[in-house]
Tab-separated table of C-alpha atoms and ligand atoms in Angstrom:
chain	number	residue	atom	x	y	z
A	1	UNK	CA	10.999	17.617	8.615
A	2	UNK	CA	11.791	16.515	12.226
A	3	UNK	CA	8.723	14.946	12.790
A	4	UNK	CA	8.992	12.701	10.071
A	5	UNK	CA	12.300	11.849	10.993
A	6	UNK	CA	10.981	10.842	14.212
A	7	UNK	CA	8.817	8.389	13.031
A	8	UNK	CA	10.503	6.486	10.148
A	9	UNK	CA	13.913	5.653	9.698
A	10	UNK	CA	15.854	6.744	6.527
A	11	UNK	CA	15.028	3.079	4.726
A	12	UNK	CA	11.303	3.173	5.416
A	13	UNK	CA	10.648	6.836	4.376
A	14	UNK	CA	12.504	5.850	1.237
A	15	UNK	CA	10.475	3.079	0.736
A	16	UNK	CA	7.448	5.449	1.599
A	17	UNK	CA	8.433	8.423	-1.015
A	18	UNK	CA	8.732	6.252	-3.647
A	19	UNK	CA	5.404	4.836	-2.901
A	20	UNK	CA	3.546	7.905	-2.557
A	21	UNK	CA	5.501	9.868	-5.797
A	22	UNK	CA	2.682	9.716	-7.832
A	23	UNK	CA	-0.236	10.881	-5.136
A	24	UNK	CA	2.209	13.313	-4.435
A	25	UNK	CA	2.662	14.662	-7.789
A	26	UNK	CA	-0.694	14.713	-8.659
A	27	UNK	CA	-1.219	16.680	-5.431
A	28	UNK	CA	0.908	19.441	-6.362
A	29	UNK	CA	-0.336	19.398	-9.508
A	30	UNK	CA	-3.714	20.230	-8.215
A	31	UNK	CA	-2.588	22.364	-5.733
A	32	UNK	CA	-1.125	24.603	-8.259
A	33	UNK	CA	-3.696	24.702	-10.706
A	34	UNK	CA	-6.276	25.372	-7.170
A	35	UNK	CA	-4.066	28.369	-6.934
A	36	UNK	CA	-3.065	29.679	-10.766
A	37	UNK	CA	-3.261	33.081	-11.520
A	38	UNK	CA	-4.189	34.117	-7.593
A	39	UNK	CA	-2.201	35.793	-5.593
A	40	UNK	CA	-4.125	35.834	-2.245
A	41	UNK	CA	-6.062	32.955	-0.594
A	42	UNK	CA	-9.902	34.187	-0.221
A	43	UNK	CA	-13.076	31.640	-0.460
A	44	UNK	CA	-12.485	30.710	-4.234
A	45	UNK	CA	-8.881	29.180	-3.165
A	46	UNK	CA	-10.458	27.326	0.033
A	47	UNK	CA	-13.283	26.001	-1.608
A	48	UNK	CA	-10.634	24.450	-4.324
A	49	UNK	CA	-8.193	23.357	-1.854
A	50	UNK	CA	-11.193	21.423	0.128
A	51	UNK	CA	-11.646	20.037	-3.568
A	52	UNK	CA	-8.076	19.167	-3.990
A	53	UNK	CA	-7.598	17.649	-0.603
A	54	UNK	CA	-10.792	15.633	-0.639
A	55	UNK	CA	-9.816	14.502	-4.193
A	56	UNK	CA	-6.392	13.247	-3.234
A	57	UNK	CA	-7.917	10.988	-0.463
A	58	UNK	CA	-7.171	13.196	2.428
A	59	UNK	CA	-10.628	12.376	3.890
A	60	UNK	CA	-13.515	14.182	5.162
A	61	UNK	CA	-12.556	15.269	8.630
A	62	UNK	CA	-9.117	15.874	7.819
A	63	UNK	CA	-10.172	18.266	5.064
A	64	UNK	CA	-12.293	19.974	7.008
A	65	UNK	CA	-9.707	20.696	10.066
A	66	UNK	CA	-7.176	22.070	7.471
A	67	UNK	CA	-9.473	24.259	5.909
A	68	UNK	CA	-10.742	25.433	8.976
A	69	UNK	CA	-7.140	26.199	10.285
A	70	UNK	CA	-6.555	27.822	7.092
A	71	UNK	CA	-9.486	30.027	7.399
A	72	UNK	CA	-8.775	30.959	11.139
A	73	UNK	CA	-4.758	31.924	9.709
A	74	UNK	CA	-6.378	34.120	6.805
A	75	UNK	CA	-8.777	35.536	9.481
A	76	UNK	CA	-5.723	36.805	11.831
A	77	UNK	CA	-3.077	37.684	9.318
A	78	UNK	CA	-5.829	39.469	6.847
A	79	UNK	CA	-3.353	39.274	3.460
A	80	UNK	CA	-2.140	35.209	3.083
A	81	UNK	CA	-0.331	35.190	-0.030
A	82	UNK	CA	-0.999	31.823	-2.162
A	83	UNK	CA	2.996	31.540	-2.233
A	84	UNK	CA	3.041	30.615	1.412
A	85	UNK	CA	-0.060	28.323	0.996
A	86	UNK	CA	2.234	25.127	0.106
A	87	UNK	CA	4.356	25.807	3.215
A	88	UNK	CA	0.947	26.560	5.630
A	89	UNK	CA	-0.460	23.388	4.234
A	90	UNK	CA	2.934	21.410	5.080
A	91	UNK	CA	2.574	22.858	8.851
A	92	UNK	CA	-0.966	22.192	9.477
A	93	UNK	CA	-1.375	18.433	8.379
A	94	UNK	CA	2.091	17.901	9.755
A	95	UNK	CA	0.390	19.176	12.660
A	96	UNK	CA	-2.795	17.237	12.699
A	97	UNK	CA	-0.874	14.348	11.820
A	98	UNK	CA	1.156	14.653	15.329
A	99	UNK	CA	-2.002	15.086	17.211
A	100	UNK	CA	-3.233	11.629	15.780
A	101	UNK	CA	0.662	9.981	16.557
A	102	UNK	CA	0.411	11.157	20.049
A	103	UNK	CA	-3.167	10.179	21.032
A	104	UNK	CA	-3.958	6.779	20.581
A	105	UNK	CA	-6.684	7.490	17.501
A	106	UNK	CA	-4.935	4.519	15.550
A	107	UNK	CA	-4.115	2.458	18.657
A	108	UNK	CA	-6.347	-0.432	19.203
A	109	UNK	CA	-5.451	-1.253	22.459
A	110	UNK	CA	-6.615	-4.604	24.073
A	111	UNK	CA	-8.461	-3.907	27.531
A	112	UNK	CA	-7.216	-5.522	30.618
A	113	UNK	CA	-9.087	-8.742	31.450
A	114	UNK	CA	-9.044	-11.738	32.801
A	115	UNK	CA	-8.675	-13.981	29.632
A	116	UNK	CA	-7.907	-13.810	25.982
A	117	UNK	CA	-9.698	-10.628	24.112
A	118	UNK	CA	-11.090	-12.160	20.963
A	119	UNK	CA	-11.513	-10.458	17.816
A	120	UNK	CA	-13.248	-11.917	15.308
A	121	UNK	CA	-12.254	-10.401	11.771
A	122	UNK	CA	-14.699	-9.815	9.206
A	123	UNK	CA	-15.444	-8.327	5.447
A	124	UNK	CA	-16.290	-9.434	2.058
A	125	UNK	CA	-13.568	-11.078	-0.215
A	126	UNK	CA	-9.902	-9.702	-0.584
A	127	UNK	CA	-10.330	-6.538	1.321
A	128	UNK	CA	-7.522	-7.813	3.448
A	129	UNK	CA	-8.916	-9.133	6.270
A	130	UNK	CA	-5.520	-11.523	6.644
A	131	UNK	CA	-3.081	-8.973	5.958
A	132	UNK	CA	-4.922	-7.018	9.083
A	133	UNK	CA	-4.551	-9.768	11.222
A	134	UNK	CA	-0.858	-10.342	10.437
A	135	UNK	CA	-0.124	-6.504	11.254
A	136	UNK	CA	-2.489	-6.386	14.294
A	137	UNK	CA	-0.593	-9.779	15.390
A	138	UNK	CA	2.992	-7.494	15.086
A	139	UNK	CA	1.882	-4.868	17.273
A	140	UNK	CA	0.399	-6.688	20.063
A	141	UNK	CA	3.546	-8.373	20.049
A	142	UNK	CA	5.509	-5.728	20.365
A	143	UNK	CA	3.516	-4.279	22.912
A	144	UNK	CA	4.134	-7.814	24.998
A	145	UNK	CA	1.201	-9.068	24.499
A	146	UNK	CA	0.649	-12.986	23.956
A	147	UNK	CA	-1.320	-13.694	20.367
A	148	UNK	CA	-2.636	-16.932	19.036
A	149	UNK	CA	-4.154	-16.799	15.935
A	150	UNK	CA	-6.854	-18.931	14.183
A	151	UNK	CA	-7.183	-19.825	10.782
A	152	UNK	CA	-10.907	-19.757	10.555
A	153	UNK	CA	-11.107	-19.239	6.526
A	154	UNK	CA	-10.753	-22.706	5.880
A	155	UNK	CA	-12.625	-21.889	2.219
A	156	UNK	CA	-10.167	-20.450	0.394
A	157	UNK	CA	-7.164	-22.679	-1.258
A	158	UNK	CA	-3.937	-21.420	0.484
A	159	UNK	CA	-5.923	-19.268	3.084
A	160	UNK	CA	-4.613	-21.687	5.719
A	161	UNK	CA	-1.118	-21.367	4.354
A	162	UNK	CA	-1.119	-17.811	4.174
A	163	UNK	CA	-1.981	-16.942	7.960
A	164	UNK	CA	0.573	-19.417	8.760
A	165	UNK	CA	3.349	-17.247	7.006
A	166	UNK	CA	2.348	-14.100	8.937
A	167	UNK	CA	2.289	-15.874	12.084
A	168	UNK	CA	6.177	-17.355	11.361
A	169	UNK	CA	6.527	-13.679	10.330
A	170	UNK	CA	5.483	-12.593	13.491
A	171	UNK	CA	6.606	-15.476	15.845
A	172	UNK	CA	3.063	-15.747	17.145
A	173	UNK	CA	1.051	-19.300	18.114
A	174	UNK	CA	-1.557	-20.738	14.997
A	175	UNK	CA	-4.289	-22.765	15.290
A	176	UNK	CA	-5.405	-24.424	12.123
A	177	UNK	CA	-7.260	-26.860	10.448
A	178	UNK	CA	-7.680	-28.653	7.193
A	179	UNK	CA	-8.757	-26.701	4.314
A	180	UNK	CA	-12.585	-27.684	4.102
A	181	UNK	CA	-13.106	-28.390	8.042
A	182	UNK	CA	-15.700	-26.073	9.784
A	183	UNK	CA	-14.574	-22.733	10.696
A	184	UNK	CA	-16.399	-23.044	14.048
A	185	UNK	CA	-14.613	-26.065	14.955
A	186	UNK	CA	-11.276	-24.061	14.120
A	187	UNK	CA	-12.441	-21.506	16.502
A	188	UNK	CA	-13.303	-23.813	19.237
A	189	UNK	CA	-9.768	-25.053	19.468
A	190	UNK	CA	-8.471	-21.423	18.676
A	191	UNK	CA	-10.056	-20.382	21.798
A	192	UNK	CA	-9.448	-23.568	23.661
A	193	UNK	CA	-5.552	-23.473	23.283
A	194	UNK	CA	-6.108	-19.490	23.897
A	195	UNK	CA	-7.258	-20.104	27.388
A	196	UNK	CA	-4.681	-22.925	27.734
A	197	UNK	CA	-1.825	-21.092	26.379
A	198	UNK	CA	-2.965	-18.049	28.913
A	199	UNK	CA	-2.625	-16.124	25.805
A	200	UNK	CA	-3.966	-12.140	25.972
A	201	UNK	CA	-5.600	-11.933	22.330
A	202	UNK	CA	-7.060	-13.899	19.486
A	203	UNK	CA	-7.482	-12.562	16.626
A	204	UNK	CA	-9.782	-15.103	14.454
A	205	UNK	CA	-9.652	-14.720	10.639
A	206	UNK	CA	-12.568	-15.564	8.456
A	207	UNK	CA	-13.262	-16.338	5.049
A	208	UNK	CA	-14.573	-13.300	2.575
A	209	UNK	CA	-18.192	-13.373	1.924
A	210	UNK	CA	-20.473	-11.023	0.720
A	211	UNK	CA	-22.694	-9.345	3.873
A	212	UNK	CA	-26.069	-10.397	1.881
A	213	UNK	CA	-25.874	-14.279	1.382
A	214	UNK	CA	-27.531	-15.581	4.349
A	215	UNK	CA	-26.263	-19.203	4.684
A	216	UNK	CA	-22.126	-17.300	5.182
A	217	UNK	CA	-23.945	-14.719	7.365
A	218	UNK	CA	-25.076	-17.658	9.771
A	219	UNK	CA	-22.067	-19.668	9.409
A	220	UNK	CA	-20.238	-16.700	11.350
A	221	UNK	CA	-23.743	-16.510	13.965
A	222	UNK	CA	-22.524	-20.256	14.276
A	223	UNK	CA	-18.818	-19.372	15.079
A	224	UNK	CA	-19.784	-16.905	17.379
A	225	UNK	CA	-21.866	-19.643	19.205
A	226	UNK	CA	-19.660	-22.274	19.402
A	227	UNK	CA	-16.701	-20.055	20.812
A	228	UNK	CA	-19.222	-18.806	23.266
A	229	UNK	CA	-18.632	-22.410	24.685
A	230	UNK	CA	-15.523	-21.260	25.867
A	231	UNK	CA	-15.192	-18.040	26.282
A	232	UNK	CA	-19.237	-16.728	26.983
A	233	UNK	CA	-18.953	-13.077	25.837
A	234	UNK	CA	-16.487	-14.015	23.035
A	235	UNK	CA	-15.811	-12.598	20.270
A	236	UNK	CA	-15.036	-9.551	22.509
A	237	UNK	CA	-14.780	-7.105	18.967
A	238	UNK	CA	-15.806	-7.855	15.681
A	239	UNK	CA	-13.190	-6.068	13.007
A	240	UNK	CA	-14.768	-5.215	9.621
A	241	UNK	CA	-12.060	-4.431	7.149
A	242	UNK	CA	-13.179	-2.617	4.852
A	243	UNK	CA	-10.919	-1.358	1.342
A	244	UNK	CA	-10.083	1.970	1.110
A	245	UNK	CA	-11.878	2.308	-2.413
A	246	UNK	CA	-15.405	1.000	-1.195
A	247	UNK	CA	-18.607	3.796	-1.104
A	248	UNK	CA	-21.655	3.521	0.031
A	249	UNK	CA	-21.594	-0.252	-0.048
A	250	UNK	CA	-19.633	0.502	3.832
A	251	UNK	CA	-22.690	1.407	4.787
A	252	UNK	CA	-24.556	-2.071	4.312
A	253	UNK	CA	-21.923	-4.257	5.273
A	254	UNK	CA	-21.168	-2.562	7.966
A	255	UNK	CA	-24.971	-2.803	8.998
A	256	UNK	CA	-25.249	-6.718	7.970
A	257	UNK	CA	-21.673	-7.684	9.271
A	258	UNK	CA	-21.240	-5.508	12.590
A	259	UNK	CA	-24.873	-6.731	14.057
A	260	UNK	CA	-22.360	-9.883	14.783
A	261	UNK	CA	-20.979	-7.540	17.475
A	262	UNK	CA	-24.461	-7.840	19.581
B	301	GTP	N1	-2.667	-1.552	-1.159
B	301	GTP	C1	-2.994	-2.332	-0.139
B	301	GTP	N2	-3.088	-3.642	-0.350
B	301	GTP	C2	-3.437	-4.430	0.674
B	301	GTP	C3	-3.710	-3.898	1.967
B	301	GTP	N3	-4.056	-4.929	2.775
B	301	GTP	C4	-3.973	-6.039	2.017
B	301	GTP	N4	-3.609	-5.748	0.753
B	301	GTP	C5	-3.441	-6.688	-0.365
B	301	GTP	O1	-4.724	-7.100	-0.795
B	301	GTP	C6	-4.729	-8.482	-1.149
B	301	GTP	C7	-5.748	-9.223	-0.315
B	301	GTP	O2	-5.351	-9.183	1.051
B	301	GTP	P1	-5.777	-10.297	2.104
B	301	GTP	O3	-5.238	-9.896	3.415
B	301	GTP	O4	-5.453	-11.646	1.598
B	301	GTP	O5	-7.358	-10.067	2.073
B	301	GTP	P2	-8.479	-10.957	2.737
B	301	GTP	O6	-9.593	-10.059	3.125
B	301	GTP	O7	-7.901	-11.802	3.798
B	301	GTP	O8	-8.917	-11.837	1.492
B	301	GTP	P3	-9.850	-13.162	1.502
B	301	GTP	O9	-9.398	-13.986	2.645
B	301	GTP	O10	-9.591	-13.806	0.171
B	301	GTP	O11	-11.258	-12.683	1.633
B	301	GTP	C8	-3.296	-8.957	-0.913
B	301	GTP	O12	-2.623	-8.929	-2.135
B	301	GTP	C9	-2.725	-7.950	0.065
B	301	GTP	O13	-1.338	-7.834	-0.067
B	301	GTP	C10	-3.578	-2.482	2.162
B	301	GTP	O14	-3.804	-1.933	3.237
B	301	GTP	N5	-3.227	-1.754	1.057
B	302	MG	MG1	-7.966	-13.832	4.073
């Protein structure tokens, strides 16, 4: 399809196939057993679609846009066959999914000011807080933009070590510590070489703690303080990363983590 040409070259939509085989067998799978032994699509075939889509991870409001555009198509052409359902499908999320590559629904774009933007980025353990940062630290770049990072999990074994990798990766400035030093002193010089540097973005990583043990949830209050030293309204955004697999849990430490961004 020409829009996915567009967007990946031949290596990376290799690279993407393979990774999504299985979702996309499973898919099909459902799809076709959503659609056995029908020959039209009516409101039994819509409400399993909506099933099969919100099963396969397509999310809420996704879901609900394709099933509404499916609806409106059934409503106009009165007889939709459940042959062409696998090629309507294809057109409308190929469809939504140009609407989200041309507006800037994914971009987080860094607003024009005068100093470094700091974001401070939270969540509990392994949710890939790091692995954020290193991305986020690639686009900016290639957008122009001047990133230091700091390497304010100084808990973890190899935390330090690992942030230092993405930012060779990346070919963007670190600021580090010892493993064991205090995170807010890490973001103190983060911020301080920031300003120095002229830099247009910090992106501070933290260590992984769960949103309900008080003593972490102050040690980041503390962080927050101490780079207020330097840069008063810092940190300008607090990013929660949160995994893809987490429920309702979101809920709470988005509550308990995000009241950082007061
Ligand atoms: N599948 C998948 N794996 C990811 C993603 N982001 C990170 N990972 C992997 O998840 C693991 C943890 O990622 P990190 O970036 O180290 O997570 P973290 O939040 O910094 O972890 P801590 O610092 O230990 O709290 C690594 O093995 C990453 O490669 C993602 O978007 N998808
Ligand atoms: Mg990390």
């Amino acid at each position: 399809m020409s829009f996915f040409k567009k967007i990946f070259s031949k290596e990376k939509k290799e690279t993407l196939d393979k990774g999504l085989e299985k979702t996309k067998t499973t898919f099909l799978d459902k799809l076709g057993k959503a659609v056995a032994g029908k020959s039209k699509v009516d409101a039994d075939v819509l409400d399993d679609l909506e099933d099969v889509l919100i099963s396969s991870d397509v999310g809420v409001a996704t879901t609900i846009k394709v099933i509404d555009r499916i609806e409106e198509r059934v409503a106009k052409d009165k007889y939709l066959g459940t042959a062409e359902l696998n090629g309507i499908l294809r057109d409308e999320i190929a469809g939504l999914l140009s609407e989200v590559n041309n507006g800037d629904a994914t971009d987080f774009t860094i607003p024009k000011q005068d100093g470094p933007y700091v974001v401070m980025v939270v969540g509990v353990n392994g949710v890939g807080k790091t692995t954020t940062i290193g991305k986020l630290a690639h686009q900016f770049k290639q957008k122009g933009l001047k990133v230091v990072l700091g390497a304010g999990d100084t808990f973890r074994a190899a935390a330090v070590d690992q942030l230092q990798i993405w930012a060779d990766r990346v070919g963007v400035e670190i600021v580090k510590q010892d493993m064991g030093s205090d995170p807010a002193s890490v973001a103190f010089d983060t911020l301080q070489s920031a300003v120095a540097q002229n830099a247009d973005v910090v992106l501070l990583d933290t260590a992984g703690r769960l949103h309900n043990k008080v003593n972490l949830m102050n040690e980041l209050t503390k962080v927050k303080r101490v780079m207020q030293k330097i840069i008063p309204n810092a940190p300008h955004d607090v990013m929660l990363v949160l995994d893809g697999s987490t429920g309702q849990n979101a809920f709470e430490q988005a509550k308990q983590l995000l009241r950082l961004q007061k």
